[in-house]
Coordinates of C-alpha atoms and ligand atoms in Angstrom, one line a residue:
M211 CA -29.9 -10.2 74.6
G212 CA -28.8 -6.6 73.7
A213 CA -26.0 -6.0 71.1
G214 CA -23.6 -4.8 73.7
E215 CA -24.1 -8.0 75.8
M216 CA -23.6 -10.2 72.7
W217 CA -20.3 -8.4 71.9
T218 CA -19.1 -8.9 75.4
Q219 CA -19.9 -12.5 75.3
L220 CA -18.3 -13.1 72.0
G221 CA -15.2 -11.3 73.2
S222 CA -14.8 -13.5 76.3
S223 CA -15.5 -16.7 74.2
L224 CA -12.7 -15.6 71.8
A225 CA -10.4 -14.9 74.7
G226 CA -11.1 -18.3 76.1
L227 CA -10.4 -19.9 72.7
M228 CA -7.1 -18.0 72.4
F229 CA -6.2 -19.2 75.9
V230 CA -6.9 -22.9 75.1
W231 CA -5.0 -22.6 71.8
A232 CA -2.0 -21.1 73.6
M233 CA -2.0 -23.9 76.3
F234 CA -2.4 -26.5 73.5
K235 CA 0.6 -25.0 71.6
Q236 CA 2.7 -25.0 74.7
Y237 CA 2.1 -28.6 75.8
F238 CA 1.7 -30.4 72.6
P239 CA 4.6 -31.0 70.2
F240 CA 4.8 -29.3 66.7
E241 CA 3.8 -32.4 64.7
I242 CA 0.6 -32.9 66.6
E243 CA -0.2 -29.2 66.1
Q244 CA 0.3 -29.7 62.3
H245 CA -1.9 -32.8 62.3
V246 CA -4.7 -31.0 64.1
Q247 CA -4.5 -28.0 61.7
K248 CA -4.6 -30.4 58.7
Y249 CA -7.7 -32.3 59.9
T250 CA -9.5 -29.2 61.1
K251 CA -9.0 -27.8 57.6
K252 CA -10.3 -31.0 56.0
L253 CA -13.3 -31.0 58.3
A254 CA -14.0 -27.5 57.5
S255 CA -13.8 -28.0 53.8
L256 CA -16.4 -30.7 54.0
F257 CA -19.0 -28.1 55.1
N258 CA -17.5 -25.2 53.3
P259 CA -19.2 -24.7 49.8
Y260 CA -16.3 -22.4 48.6
I261 CA -13.2 -23.3 46.7
Q262 CA -10.0 -21.3 47.0
I263 CA -7.0 -21.0 44.6
T264 CA -3.7 -19.4 45.6
F265 CA -1.4 -17.7 43.0
H266 CA 2.0 -17.0 44.4
E267 CA 4.2 -14.2 43.0
Y268 CA 7.4 -16.3 42.9
N269 CA 7.0 -20.0 42.3
G270 CA 10.6 -21.0 42.9
E271 CA 11.6 -21.3 39.2
H272 CA 14.9 -19.4 39.0
F273 CA 13.2 -16.7 41.2
Q274 CA 11.3 -15.5 38.3
R275 CA 8.1 -13.7 38.8
S276 CA 5.1 -15.9 38.0
K277 CA 3.5 -14.8 34.7
A278 CA 0.1 -15.8 36.1
Y279 CA 0.6 -13.5 39.1
A280 CA 1.6 -10.6 36.8
A281 CA -1.4 -11.3 34.6
I282 CA -3.7 -11.3 37.6
Q283 CA -2.1 -8.2 38.9
R284 CA -2.9 -6.3 35.6
Y285 CA -6.3 -7.8 35.4
L286 CA -7.1 -6.7 39.0
S287 CA -5.5 -3.3 38.4
A288 CA -8.2 -2.6 35.7
E289 CA -10.9 -4.6 37.5
S290 CA -10.3 -3.4 41.0
T291 CA -9.3 0.3 40.8
D292 CA -12.9 1.4 40.9
R293 CA -13.9 -1.1 43.7
A294 CA -10.8 -1.6 45.9
K295 CA -10.4 1.1 48.5
R296 CA -6.8 0.7 49.2
L297 CA -4.5 0.6 46.2
K298 CA -0.8 0.6 45.8
A299 CA 1.1 2.1 43.0
D300 CA 4.1 0.4 41.6
M301 CA 6.6 1.0 38.7
V302 CA 6.6 -2.4 37.2
R303 CA 9.6 -3.6 35.1
D304 CA 8.9 -2.8 31.3
S305 CA 5.8 -0.8 32.0
K306 CA 5.5 2.7 30.6
S307 CA 3.3 4.0 33.5
L308 CA 2.5 3.3 37.1
V309 CA 0.7 0.1 37.7
L310 CA -2.2 0.5 40.3
S311 CA -3.1 -2.7 42.1
M312 CA -4.9 -3.7 45.3
D313 CA -2.9 -3.1 48.4
D314 CA -2.1 -6.0 50.7
Y315 CA -5.0 -7.7 52.5
E316 CA -7.5 -6.0 50.3
E317 CA -10.4 -7.9 48.8
V318 CA -12.6 -7.3 45.7
T319 CA -15.5 -9.0 44.2
D320 CA -15.8 -9.8 40.5
E321 CA -19.1 -10.4 39.0
S322 CA -18.2 -9.3 35.4
F323 CA -17.9 -12.8 33.9
M324 CA -20.9 -15.0 32.8
G325 CA -23.0 -14.1 35.9
I326 CA -20.6 -15.9 38.4
K327 CA -19.4 -14.2 41.6
V328 CA -15.8 -14.6 42.7
W329 CA -13.7 -13.0 45.4
W330 CA -10.0 -11.9 44.9
A331 CA -7.8 -11.1 47.8
S332 CA -4.2 -10.0 48.0
N333 CA -2.1 -11.4 50.8
K334 CA 1.5 -11.8 51.9
N335 CA 3.5 -13.9 54.2
T336 CA 6.4 -12.1 55.9
P337 CA 9.1 -14.7 56.8
K338 CA 11.6 -14.1 59.6
P339 CA 14.3 -11.5 58.7
Q340 CA 17.1 -12.9 56.7
M341 CA 20.6 -11.7 56.0
F342 CA 20.0 -11.0 52.5
S343 CA 17.1 -10.8 50.1
L344 CA 16.4 -13.5 47.4
Y345 CA 13.8 -11.6 45.7
G346 CA 15.1 -8.7 43.7
D347 CA 12.9 -6.0 45.3
G348 CA 14.7 -5.8 48.6
N349 CA 12.1 -7.5 50.8
D350 CA 11.3 -11.1 51.4
D351 CA 7.4 -10.7 51.6
K352 CA 5.9 -13.5 49.7
R353 CA 2.8 -12.2 48.1
Y354 CA 0.0 -14.1 46.7
Y355 CA -3.5 -13.7 45.4
T356 CA -6.4 -15.9 46.4
L357 CA -9.4 -16.5 44.3
K358 CA -12.5 -17.8 46.1
F359 CA -15.6 -19.0 44.3
H360 CA -18.6 -21.2 45.0
R361 CA -18.4 -25.0 44.2
R362 CA -21.2 -24.7 41.7
D363 CA -19.2 -22.3 39.6
K364 CA -16.1 -24.5 39.4
E365 CA -16.7 -25.5 35.8
V366 CA -16.9 -22.0 34.6
V367 CA -13.9 -20.8 36.7
Y368 CA -11.7 -23.7 35.7
G369 CA -12.8 -23.8 32.2
R370 CA -13.2 -20.1 31.1
Y371 CA -12.8 -17.6 33.9
L372 CA -9.2 -18.3 34.5
S373 CA -8.1 -18.1 30.9
H374 CA -10.2 -15.0 30.5
V375 CA -8.3 -13.4 33.4
M376 CA -5.0 -14.4 31.9
D377 CA -5.9 -13.2 28.4
E378 CA -7.2 -9.8 29.7
G379 CA -4.2 -9.4 32.0
K380 CA -1.7 -10.1 29.3
A381 CA -3.6 -7.7 26.8
I382 CA -3.4 -4.9 29.5
E383 CA 0.2 -5.8 30.0
V384 CA 0.9 -5.4 26.2
K385 CA -1.0 -2.2 26.1
T386 CA 0.8 -0.5 29.0
R387 CA 4.2 -2.0 28.4
Q388 CA 7.2 0.0 27.3
R389 CA 8.0 -1.0 23.8
K390 CA 11.5 -1.7 22.8
L391 CA 13.8 -1.5 19.8
H392 CA 16.2 -4.4 19.9
T393 CA 19.3 -4.9 18.0
N394 CA 21.8 -7.7 17.6
N395 CA 25.0 -5.8 16.8
R396 CA 26.4 -5.5 20.2
G397 CA 27.2 -9.3 20.8
E398 CA 25.9 -11.3 23.8
Q399 CA 24.3 -9.3 26.6
W400 CA 23.2 -10.0 30.2
D401 CA 19.7 -9.0 30.9
G402 CA 19.4 -9.8 34.5
F403 CA 18.2 -13.4 34.2
R404 CA 20.2 -14.8 31.3
R405 CA 22.4 -14.2 28.4
T406 CA 20.8 -12.8 25.3
M407 CA 22.0 -11.9 21.8
W408 CA 19.8 -8.8 21.7
S409 CA 20.3 -5.4 23.4
H410 CA 17.5 -2.8 23.5
V411 CA 16.5 0.7 23.9
V412 CA 13.0 2.2 24.5
F413 CA 11.1 2.5 21.1
E414 CA 9.9 6.0 20.7
H415 CA 9.6 6.6 17.0
P416 CA 6.7 9.2 16.5
A417 CA 5.8 8.0 12.9
T418 CA 2.2 6.8 12.4
F419 CA 0.0 5.9 9.5
D420 CA -1.6 9.3 10.0
T421 CA 1.8 11.1 9.3
L422 CA 2.9 8.6 6.5
A423 CA 2.7 10.2 3.1
M424 CA 1.2 7.9 0.6
E425 CA -2.1 7.2 -1.3
E426 CA -5.0 7.0 1.0
N427 CA -6.3 3.8 -0.5
K428 CA -3.0 2.0 -0.3
K429 CA -2.6 3.1 3.2
K430 CA -5.9 1.8 4.3
Q431 CA -5.2 -1.5 2.6
I432 CA -2.0 -2.0 4.4
M433 CA -3.5 -1.1 7.8
N434 CA -6.4 -3.5 7.2
D435 CA -3.9 -6.2 6.3
L436 CA -2.0 -5.6 9.5
I437 CA -5.0 -5.5 11.8
T438 CA -6.6 -8.6 10.2
F439 CA -3.3 -10.4 10.8
T440 CA -3.3 -9.6 14.5
K441 CA -6.9 -10.9 14.9
S442 CA -6.4 -14.1 13.0
K443 CA -4.8 -16.4 15.5
D444 CA -7.7 -18.9 15.3
Y445 CA -7.8 -18.6 11.5
Y446 CA -4.0 -19.4 11.1
K447 CA -4.5 -22.4 13.4
K448 CA -7.3 -23.6 11.4
I449 CA -5.4 -23.5 8.1
G450 CA -2.3 -25.0 9.7
K451 CA 0.0 -22.1 9.1
A452 CA 2.4 -20.4 11.6
W453 CA 1.0 -17.1 12.8
K454 CA 3.4 -14.8 11.0
R455 CA 3.4 -12.5 7.9
G456 CA 6.1 -11.2 5.8
Y457 CA 6.2 -7.8 4.1
L458 CA 8.6 -6.7 1.4
L459 CA 9.0 -2.9 1.2
F460 CA 10.8 -1.8 -1.8
G461 CA 11.4 1.6 -3.5
P462 CA 14.1 4.2 -4.0
P463 CA 15.9 5.7 -1.0
G464 CA 13.8 8.3 0.9
T465 CA 10.4 7.0 0.0
G466 CA 9.4 6.1 3.6
K467 CA 10.3 2.3 4.0
S468 CA 11.9 2.8 7.5
T469 CA 9.2 5.3 8.4
M470 CA 6.5 2.7 7.4
I471 CA 8.1 0.1 9.7
A472 CA 7.8 2.5 12.7
A473 CA 4.3 3.3 11.8
M474 CA 3.4 -0.4 11.7
A475 CA 5.0 -0.9 15.1
N476 CA 3.1 2.0 16.5
L477 CA -0.2 0.8 15.0
L478 CA 0.1 -2.7 16.3
E479 CA 2.0 -1.8 19.5
Y480 CA 4.7 -4.4 18.7
D481 CA 8.3 -4.4 19.7
V482 CA 10.9 -4.0 16.9
Y483 CA 13.8 -6.3 16.3
D484 CA 16.3 -4.7 13.9
L485 CA 18.3 -7.7 12.7
E486 CA 21.7 -6.7 11.4
L487 CA 22.5 -9.8 9.2
T488 CA 26.1 -8.8 8.7
A489 CA 26.7 -9.0 12.5
V490 CA 25.5 -12.5 12.6
K491 CA 28.3 -15.1 12.7
D492 CA 26.6 -18.0 11.1
N493 CA 23.2 -19.8 10.6
T494 CA 23.4 -21.2 14.2
E495 CA 23.6 -17.8 15.7
L496 CA 20.7 -16.7 13.4
R497 CA 18.7 -19.4 14.9
K498 CA 19.6 -18.5 18.5
L499 CA 18.5 -14.9 17.7
L500 CA 15.2 -16.1 16.4
I501 CA 14.4 -18.1 19.4
D502 CA 15.1 -15.1 21.6
I503 CA 12.5 -13.0 19.9
S504 CA 9.2 -12.5 21.8
S505 CA 5.8 -12.7 20.1
K506 CA 4.1 -9.4 19.1
S507 CA 7.1 -8.2 17.4
I508 CA 8.3 -6.9 14.0
I509 CA 11.5 -8.4 12.8
V510 CA 13.2 -6.0 10.4
I511 CA 16.0 -6.8 7.9
E512 CA 16.9 -3.5 6.2
D513 CA 18.6 -3.3 2.8
I514 CA 18.4 -7.1 2.3
D515 CA 20.2 -6.9 -1.1
C516 CA 23.2 -5.5 0.7
S517 CA 23.3 -8.0 3.5
L518 CA 23.4 -11.3 1.7
D519 CA 24.5 -12.4 -1.7
L520 CA 21.7 -14.4 -3.3
T521 CA 23.8 -17.4 -4.1
G522 CA 24.6 -17.8 -0.4
Q523 CA 28.0 -16.1 -0.7
R524 CA 28.8 -12.6 0.5
K525 CA 28.9 -9.9 -2.1
K526 CA 32.3 -8.8 -3.3
K527 CA 33.3 -5.3 -2.0
K528 CA 33.5 -3.8 -5.4
E529 CA 29.9 -4.7 -6.3
K530 CA 28.6 -3.2 -3.2
D531 CA 30.6 0.0 -3.7
E532 CA 28.8 0.5 -7.0
E533 CA 25.5 0.0 -5.3
G534 CA 26.3 2.6 -2.7
D535 CA 26.4 5.3 -5.4
G536 CA 23.5 7.7 -5.4
K537 CA 22.4 6.8 -1.8
D538 CA 22.1 9.2 1.0
P539 CA 25.2 9.4 3.3
V540 CA 23.5 7.6 6.2
S541 CA 22.8 4.6 4.0
K542 CA 26.3 4.8 2.7
K543 CA 27.8 4.8 6.1
K544 CA 25.5 1.9 7.1
K545 CA 26.8 -0.1 4.1
E546 CA 30.5 0.6 5.1
D547 CA 29.8 -0.7 8.6
Q548 CA 28.2 -3.8 7.1
E549 CA 31.2 -4.3 4.9
K550 CA 33.5 -4.2 7.8
S551 CA 31.7 -6.9 9.6
N552 CA 31.1 -8.9 6.4
E553 CA 34.2 -10.9 6.6
S554 CA 33.3 -12.7 9.7
S555 CA 29.7 -13.5 8.8
K556 CA 28.7 -16.8 7.2
V557 CA 24.9 -16.6 7.0
T558 CA 23.7 -18.2 3.8
L559 CA 20.5 -17.8 1.9
S560 CA 19.3 -21.1 2.9
G561 CA 20.0 -20.1 6.6
L562 CA 17.9 -17.0 6.0
L563 CA 15.1 -19.0 4.4
N564 CA 15.0 -21.3 7.4
F565 CA 14.9 -18.3 9.6
I566 CA 11.8 -16.9 7.9
D567 CA 9.8 -20.1 7.4
G568 CA 11.6 -23.1 8.8
L569 CA 10.3 -25.1 11.7
W570 CA 11.8 -22.8 14.2
S571 CA 10.1 -19.7 12.8
A572 CA 6.8 -21.0 14.2
C573 CA 7.9 -20.7 17.9
G574 CA 6.6 -17.6 19.6
G575 CA 3.8 -16.7 17.0
E576 CA 2.4 -13.4 16.2
R577 CA 5.4 -12.0 14.4
I578 CA 5.8 -9.8 11.3
I579 CA 8.9 -10.0 9.2
V580 CA 9.7 -7.0 7.1
F581 CA 12.5 -6.8 4.5
T582 CA 13.4 -3.5 2.8
T583 CA 15.3 -3.1 -0.4
N584 CA 16.1 -0.4 -3.0
Y585 CA 16.5 -3.0 -5.7
V586 CA 13.8 -5.6 -5.7
E587 CA 14.8 -7.0 -9.0
K588 CA 18.1 -8.1 -7.5
L589 CA 16.5 -10.4 -4.9
D590 CA 16.4 -14.1 -5.3
P591 CA 12.7 -15.1 -6.1
A592 CA 13.0 -17.9 -3.5
L593 CA 13.4 -15.2 -0.8
I594 CA 10.4 -13.1 -1.7
R595 CA 7.9 -15.7 -2.9
R596 CA 4.5 -15.5 -1.3
G597 CA 4.5 -17.4 2.0
R598 CA 7.8 -15.9 2.9
M599 CA 7.1 -12.3 1.9
D600 CA 3.4 -12.4 1.7
K601 CA 2.8 -8.8 0.8
H602 CA 5.0 -6.7 -1.5
I603 CA 4.5 -3.0 -1.0
E604 CA 6.1 -0.5 -3.4
L605 CA 7.0 2.8 -1.9
T606 CA 7.0 5.3 -4.7
Y607 CA 8.1 8.8 -5.5
C608 CA 5.9 11.6 -4.0
C609 CA 2.5 11.8 -5.6
F610 CA 0.0 14.7 -5.0
E611 CA -1.9 12.8 -2.5
A612 CA 1.2 12.0 -0.5
F613 CA 2.3 15.7 -0.8
K614 CA -1.1 16.8 0.7
V615 CA -0.4 14.6 3.8
L616 CA 3.0 16.2 4.1
A617 CA 1.6 19.7 3.7
R618 CA -0.9 19.0 6.4
N619 CA 1.7 17.6 8.7
Y620 CA 4.5 20.1 8.2
L621 CA 2.5 23.3 7.6
D622 CA -1.0 22.6 8.9
I623 CA -2.6 23.5 5.6
E624 CA -5.2 21.6 3.6
S625 CA -5.2 23.8 0.5
H626 CA -3.1 26.6 -1.0
D627 CA -3.0 28.5 -4.3
L628 CA 0.2 26.7 -5.3
F629 CA -1.2 23.3 -4.9
E630 CA -2.1 23.0 -8.5
T631 CA 1.3 24.1 -9.7
I632 CA 2.9 21.6 -7.3
K633 CA 0.5 18.8 -8.5
K634 CA 1.6 19.4 -12.1
L635 CA 5.3 19.4 -11.1
L636 CA 5.0 16.2 -9.2
E637 CA 3.3 14.5 -12.1
E638 CA 6.2 15.4 -14.3
N639 CA 9.1 14.8 -12.0
E640 CA 10.4 12.1 -9.7
I641 CA 11.0 13.5 -6.2
T642 CA 11.0 11.6 -3.0
P643 CA 8.7 12.3 0.0
A644 CA 12.0 12.8 2.1
D645 CA 13.0 15.7 -0.4
V646 CA 9.4 17.1 -0.3
A647 CA 9.4 16.9 3.5
E648 CA 12.7 18.6 3.9
N649 CA 11.7 21.5 1.7
L650 CA 8.3 21.9 3.4
M651 CA 10.0 22.2 6.8
P652 CA 10.3 25.8 8.0
K653 CA 14.0 26.8 8.5
S654 CA 13.5 30.0 10.4
P655 CA 10.8 31.6 12.4
E656 CA 9.9 33.9 9.4
D657 CA 9.2 31.0 7.1
D658 CA 5.5 30.7 6.7
A659 CA 3.5 28.3 4.4
D660 CA 4.0 30.6 1.3
A661 CA 7.7 30.6 1.8
C662 CA 7.9 26.8 2.3
M663 CA 5.7 26.1 -0.7
A664 CA 7.8 28.5 -2.9
N665 CA 10.9 26.6 -1.6
L666 CA 9.4 23.4 -2.7
I667 CA 8.6 24.6 -6.1
D668 CA 12.2 25.9 -6.5
A669 CA 13.6 22.6 -5.4
I670 CA 11.4 20.6 -7.8
E671 CA 12.4 23.0 -10.6
K672 CA 16.0 22.6 -9.7
A673 CA 15.6 18.8 -9.6
K674 CA 14.0 19.0 -12.9
E675 CA 16.9 20.8 -14.4
E676 CA 19.3 18.4 -12.7
A677 CA 17.4 15.4 -14.0
K678 CA 17.4 16.9 -17.5
A679 CA 21.0 17.5 -17.4
K680 CA 21.6 14.0 -16.1
A681 CA 19.4 12.5 -18.8
E682 CA 21.5 14.4 -21.4
E683 CA 24.7 13.2 -19.9
K684 CA 23.3 9.7 -19.8
E685 CA 22.2 10.0 -23.4
K686 CA 25.7 11.3 -24.4
E687 CA 27.3 8.5 -22.5
K688 CA 25.0 6.0 -24.3
E689 CA 26.0 7.5 -27.7
R690 CA 29.7 7.2 -26.7
V691 CA 29.3 3.6 -25.6
K692 CA 27.4 2.9 -28.8
D693 CA 30.1 4.5 -30.9
E694 CA 32.8 2.7 -29.1
E695 CA 30.9 -0.6 -29.6
E696 CA 30.4 0.0 -33.2
K697 CA 34.1 0.9 -33.7
R698 CA 35.0 -2.3 -31.8
L699 CA 32.7 -4.5 -33.9
K700 CA 34.0 -2.9 -37.1
A701 CA 37.6 -3.5 -36.1
E702 CA 36.8 -7.0 -35.2
K703 CA 35.1 -7.5 -38.6
E704 CA 38.1 -6.2 -40.4
E705 CA 40.4 -8.3 -38.4
K706 CA 38.3 -11.4 -39.2
E707 CA 38.2 -10.6 -42.9
K708 CA 42.0 -10.2 -43.0
E709 CA 42.4 -13.4 -41.2
E710 CA 40.1 -15.2 -43.6
K711 CA 41.9 -13.7 -46.6
E712 CA 45.3 -14.8 -45.2
Q713 CA 44.0 -18.3 -44.5
K714 CA 42.7 -18.7 -48.0
S715 CA 45.8 -17.6 -49.8
G716 CA 47.8 -20.0 -47.5
E717 CA 45.4 -22.9 -48.4
G718 CA 46.0 -22.1 -52.2
V719 CA 49.8 -22.5 -51.8
K720 CA 49.3 -25.7 -49.7
E721 CA 47.0 -27.3 -52.3
E722 CA 49.5 -26.7 -55.2
K723 CA 52.2 -28.2 -53.1
T724 CA 50.1 -31.3 -52.4
K725 CA 49.4 -32.0 -56.0
V726 CA 53.1 -31.8 -56.8
E727 CA 53.8 -34.3 -54.0
V728 CA 51.1 -36.7 -55.1
R729 CA 52.4 -36.9 -58.6
E730 CA 55.9 -37.5 -57.5
N731 CA 54.8 -40.5 -55.3
G732 CA 52.6 -42.1 -58.0
V733 CA 49.5 -41.4 -56.1
R734 CA 46.2 -40.4 -57.6
E735 CA 44.8 -36.9 -56.8
N736 CA 42.0 -38.5 -54.8
G737 CA 44.5 -40.1 -52.5
V738 CA 44.2 -43.7 -53.7
K739 CA 47.6 -45.4 -54.5
V740 CA 48.0 -46.5 -58.1
T741 CA 48.9 -50.1 -58.2
N742 CA 51.2 -51.4 -61.1
Ligands
ATP112 N1 6.2 8.4 2.9 C1 6.7 9.3 3.8 N2 5.9 9.8 4.6 C2 6.4 10.7 5.6 N3 7.7 11.0 5.6 C3 8.5 10.4 4.9 C4 8.1 9.5 3.8 N4 9.1 9.1 3.2 C5 10.1 9.7 3.7 N5 9.8 10.6 4.6 C6 10.7 11.4 5.4 O1 12.1 11.1 4.9 C7 12.9 10.6 5.9 C8 13.6 9.4 5.3 O2 12.7 8.4 5.0 P1 13.0 6.8 5.4 O3 14.1 6.7 6.2 O4 11.7 6.2 5.8 O5 13.3 6.4 3.8 P2 13.7 4.9 3.4 O6 12.8 4.6 2.3 O7 13.8 4.0 4.5 O8 15.2 5.2 2.7 P3 16.4 4.2 2.6 O9 16.1 3.3 1.5 O10 17.5 5.1 2.3 O11 16.6 3.5 3.9 C9 12.1 10.2 7.1 O12 12.7 10.7 8.3 C10 10.8 11.0 6.9 O13 10.8 12.2 7.7
MG113 MG1 15.4 3.0 5.4

């Protein structure tokens, strides 16, 4: 039989079958049709060596998109793009770029895992038109993926392949997601599905560990610490510890604490949750906020010493005003804002400790908590003990190595004649990386590297003079206080001596008087009455 003849025969057989099916549908009731379909499928599955799993996009739970579907979509977007011929591009929620995935009714084969072969297909059901759409995207197509594989591979598929797909999918999602900076100071928000205490913007801070000015060794150590943490899921499980790590960043203002947090977030590709403690009403609200934080995130509490009094009570306004001295205007403003909201906040130290390492802190996993402070010595040891704040990092005034990073970043220079002079000046003077950075930045198109370096030298010299004047002033003040103290002590001593003198002379008179009285009453001087 020729090919043409065969096709003709197949065509007519199919037409015949369709006709019989149409007659069947017309004359038999719906229930019987359902039964026939069910048993035909059962019969077919007896002889069919393949198993099929379906993953629906929406599984009915609050009309939320299925996480498994999303993970498969990402997995297939990476796996299928070089194999599938028809792709569709979508701007998926929270993703920073277009997501390419298989178009409807496309099928790809995946042979990448442990030598097994599986088939993925994307399908959709289009229900009858409705008045309004239940699924946010404006159409009611119910999409689903089907995974088909041979019976003999079912152990591998159920046991490992599916979790491999989920893990890979989630990892791709994390890599391509739009990272966010969350904050809690706007009260409760509605994010489309539910109420949340956090509001967010896209996190776009450009700082990286490359641009961070600090000693190379210290930088590497911190980066290693962070990366080791992200890879230690199983290790933390083994030792029975919640998968989280605390960092305490301390140092004078302008030494790069906030910049380092941004660099950490960019290195690990984590979201940032900037927790404004003073805007939290009480410990219960703090716990609610904690539960709402997703994994792969950095929780930041800036200026912890100003947010919470260490005895559990809020700081007195006066004390805080004193602390504000000498800080840059931005921090001062921040502090003023905090003070305003302080009155209504009742978060206590124990509430915060619970937040960091209480039972609730373990939910979510893979979190980093960062505290920053300018005054580490003021913090309660309970707050910063290892286990809560595991790694203490001191951000210092600008050293020569840090300066070289800034010179490379700001002026694109690796060396310069003035480097030696600057090295000496930095060793002798305390200047923050923020000040160095500001002076290295060209202020006009004519400012070249020479001009910026000269600017910096001027600034350090000026700072040196100022520091000298300040030190002298301080010394004078010290002398003055010392003088006053000495005077006070002297006056006190004199006063005391005078009192003692007066007391003594008073007692002498009294003694004489007593003697006289005793004689008059016939009593001996030792107080015993003389009997007749
Ligand atoms: N180590 C650093 N590396 C690179 N830039 C830095 C560094 N330190 C400070 N800067 C620059 O100075 C600016 C202020 O630094 P940053 O806000 O990180 O200081 P901070 O330590 O958080 O200060 P504060 O205690 O006042 O919050 C940054 O915008 C950055 O440009
Ligand atoms: Mg800061």
